[in-house]
PDB file of C-alpha atoms in Angstrom:
ATOM      1  CA  UNK A  14     -36.326  54.338  11.460  1.00  0.00           C
ATOM      2  CA  UNK A  15     -35.644  50.961  12.084  1.00  0.00           C
ATOM      3  CA  UNK A  16     -36.388  49.718  15.425  1.00  0.00           C
ATOM      4  CA  UNK A  17     -35.543  46.359  16.632  1.00  0.00           C
ATOM      5  CA  UNK A  18     -38.216  44.875  19.042  1.00  0.00           C
ATOM      6  CA  UNK A  19     -37.094  41.828  21.118  1.00  0.00           C
ATOM      7  CA  UNK A  20     -39.707  40.077  23.046  1.00  0.00           C
ATOM      8  CA  UNK A  21     -39.714  37.052  25.286  1.00  0.00           C
ATOM      9  CA  UNK A  22     -42.337  34.783  25.922  1.00  0.00           C
ATOM     10  CA  UNK A  23     -43.865  34.067  29.558  1.00  0.00           C
ATOM     11  CA  UNK A  24     -42.872  30.877  30.755  1.00  0.00           C
ATOM     12  CA  UNK A  25     -45.391  27.920  29.459  1.00  0.00           C
ATOM     13  CA  UNK A  26     -46.935  30.403  27.073  1.00  0.00           C
ATOM     14  CA  UNK A  27     -46.379  28.143  23.902  1.00  0.00           C
ATOM     15  CA  UNK A  28     -49.868  27.409  23.392  1.00  0.00           C
ATOM     16  CA  UNK A  29     -50.519  31.326  23.482  1.00  0.00           C
ATOM     17  CA  UNK A  30     -48.332  31.317  20.778  1.00  0.00           C
ATOM     18  CA  UNK A  31     -49.734  28.828  18.889  1.00  0.00           C
ATOM     19  CA  UNK A  32     -53.259  30.125  19.228  1.00  0.00           C
ATOM     20  CA  UNK A  33     -52.342  33.664  18.166  1.00  0.00           C
ATOM     21  CA  UNK A  34     -50.107  32.835  15.518  1.00  0.00           C
ATOM     22  CA  UNK A  35     -51.958  33.356  12.276  1.00  0.00           C
ATOM     23  CA  UNK A  36     -53.435  36.639  13.811  1.00  0.00           C
ATOM     24  CA  UNK A  37     -49.781  37.941  14.702  1.00  0.00           C
ATOM     25  CA  UNK A  38     -48.662  36.876  10.885  1.00  0.00           C
ATOM     26  CA  UNK A  39     -51.511  38.791   9.337  1.00  0.00           C
ATOM     27  CA  UNK A  40     -50.411  41.614  11.225  1.00  0.00           C
ATOM     28  CA  UNK A  41     -47.043  41.532  10.136  1.00  0.00           C
ATOM     29  CA  UNK A  42     -47.832  41.598   6.541  1.00  0.00           C
ATOM     30  CA  UNK A  43     -50.203  44.130   7.211  1.00  0.00           C
ATOM     31  CA  UNK A  44     -47.716  46.716   8.621  1.00  0.00           C
ATOM     32  CA  UNK A  45     -44.162  48.262   8.019  1.00  0.00           C
ATOM     33  CA  UNK A  46     -42.108  45.061   9.093  1.00  0.00           C
ATOM     34  CA  UNK A  47     -38.535  44.594   7.440  1.00  0.00           C
ATOM     35  CA  UNK A  48     -37.648  41.222   8.707  1.00  0.00           C
ATOM     36  CA  UNK A  49     -39.049  39.101  11.533  1.00  0.00           C
ATOM     37  CA  UNK A  50     -38.598  35.682  13.321  1.00  0.00           C
ATOM     38  CA  UNK A  51     -39.063  33.719  16.261  1.00  0.00           C
ATOM     39  CA  UNK A  52     -36.374  33.279  18.888  1.00  0.00           C
ATOM     40  CA  UNK A  53     -35.374  29.461  19.607  1.00  0.00           C
ATOM     41  CA  UNK A  54     -34.333  27.717  22.659  1.00  0.00           C
ATOM     42  CA  UNK A  55     -31.564  24.932  22.061  1.00  0.00           C
ATOM     43  CA  UNK A  56     -33.993  22.473  20.877  1.00  0.00           C
ATOM     44  CA  UNK A  57     -35.378  24.429  18.171  1.00  0.00           C
ATOM     45  CA  UNK A  58     -38.703  25.668  20.004  1.00  0.00           C
ATOM     46  CA  UNK A  59     -40.043  29.453  20.019  1.00  0.00           C
ATOM     47  CA  UNK A  60     -39.387  31.663  23.020  1.00  0.00           C
ATOM     48  CA  UNK A  61     -39.563  34.956  21.805  1.00  0.00           C
ATOM     49  CA  UNK A  62     -39.774  37.132  18.847  1.00  0.00           C
ATOM     50  CA  UNK A  63     -37.131  39.542  16.886  1.00  0.00           C
ATOM     51  CA  UNK A  64     -38.801  42.196  14.762  1.00  0.00           C
ATOM     52  CA  UNK A  65     -37.385  44.853  12.941  1.00  0.00           C
ATOM     53  CA  UNK A  66     -39.975  47.880  12.379  1.00  0.00           C
ATOM     54  CA  UNK A  67     -39.411  50.744   9.483  1.00  0.00           C
ATOM     55  CA  UNK A  68     -41.529  53.317  10.986  1.00  0.00           C
ATOM     56  CA  UNK A  69     -41.222  57.089  11.485  1.00  0.00           C
ATOM     57  CA  UNK A  70     -40.332  56.990  15.052  1.00  0.00           C
ATOM     58  CA  UNK A  71     -40.294  55.385  18.570  1.00  0.00           C
ATOM     59  CA  UNK A  72     -43.778  56.386  19.335  1.00  0.00           C
ATOM     60  CA  UNK A  73     -44.895  54.448  16.230  1.00  0.00           C
ATOM     61  CA  UNK A  74     -43.039  51.469  17.155  1.00  0.00           C
ATOM     62  CA  UNK A  75     -44.400  51.583  20.716  1.00  0.00           C
ATOM     63  CA  UNK A  76     -48.390  51.699  19.235  1.00  0.00           C
ATOM     64  CA  UNK A  77     -47.102  49.021  16.790  1.00  0.00           C
ATOM     65  CA  UNK A  78     -45.553  46.568  19.635  1.00  0.00           C
ATOM     66  CA  UNK A  79     -49.283  47.491  21.833  1.00  0.00           C
ATOM     67  CA  UNK A  80     -51.290  46.096  18.845  1.00  0.00           C
ATOM     68  CA  UNK A  81     -49.442  43.058  17.780  1.00  0.00           C
ATOM     69  CA  UNK A  82     -51.669  40.208  18.361  1.00  0.00           C
ATOM     70  CA  UNK A  83     -49.175  38.452  20.333  1.00  0.00           C
ATOM     71  CA  UNK A  84     -49.063  41.471  22.890  1.00  0.00           C
ATOM     72  CA  UNK A  85     -52.639  41.679  22.973  1.00  0.00           C
ATOM     73  CA  UNK A  86     -52.788  38.094  24.018  1.00  0.00           C
ATOM     74  CA  UNK A  87     -50.509  38.214  27.020  1.00  0.00           C
ATOM     75  CA  UNK A  88     -47.578  36.321  24.950  1.00  0.00           C
ATOM     76  CA  UNK A  89     -44.779  38.217  26.121  1.00  0.00           C
ATOM     77  CA  UNK A  90     -42.986  38.305  29.419  1.00  0.00           C
ATOM     78  CA  UNK A  91     -40.912  41.555  28.375  1.00  0.00           C
ATOM     79  CA  UNK A  92     -40.585  43.540  25.143  1.00  0.00           C
ATOM     80  CA  UNK A  93     -37.513  45.860  24.489  1.00  0.00           C
ATOM     81  CA  UNK A  94     -37.550  48.505  21.519  1.00  0.00           C
ATOM     82  CA  UNK A  95     -34.135  49.591  20.522  1.00  0.00           C
ATOM     83  CA  UNK A  96     -33.408  52.002  17.845  1.00  0.00           C
ATOM     84  CA  UNK A  97     -31.150  49.885  15.144  1.00  0.00           C
ATOM     85  CA  UNK A  98     -29.041  50.604  11.939  1.00  0.00           C
ATOM     86  CA  UNK A  99     -28.658  48.164   9.219  1.00  0.00           C
ATOM     87  CA  UNK A 100     -25.029  47.618   7.911  1.00  0.00           C
ATOM     88  CA  UNK A 101     -25.358  44.558   6.317  1.00  0.00           C
TER      89      UNK A 101
END
């Protein structure tokens, strides 16, 4: 099951993102991530995340999201998990 995780950073949280980025990338590489990358503002600055998880069910996606180092560090203002179907 593919789940799209869309997360927006808290205002003025860029330093949290920078400090936690290596742990977050290691977590992405070690888990069932299909695609991932940062959301960007008009100037190209990182302001959130889009991650497509390949997991068994929504409960697994919720567990993955809770264990993401970014989430544990308190980076995100909000996170949504939505079932997603790849067409192209």
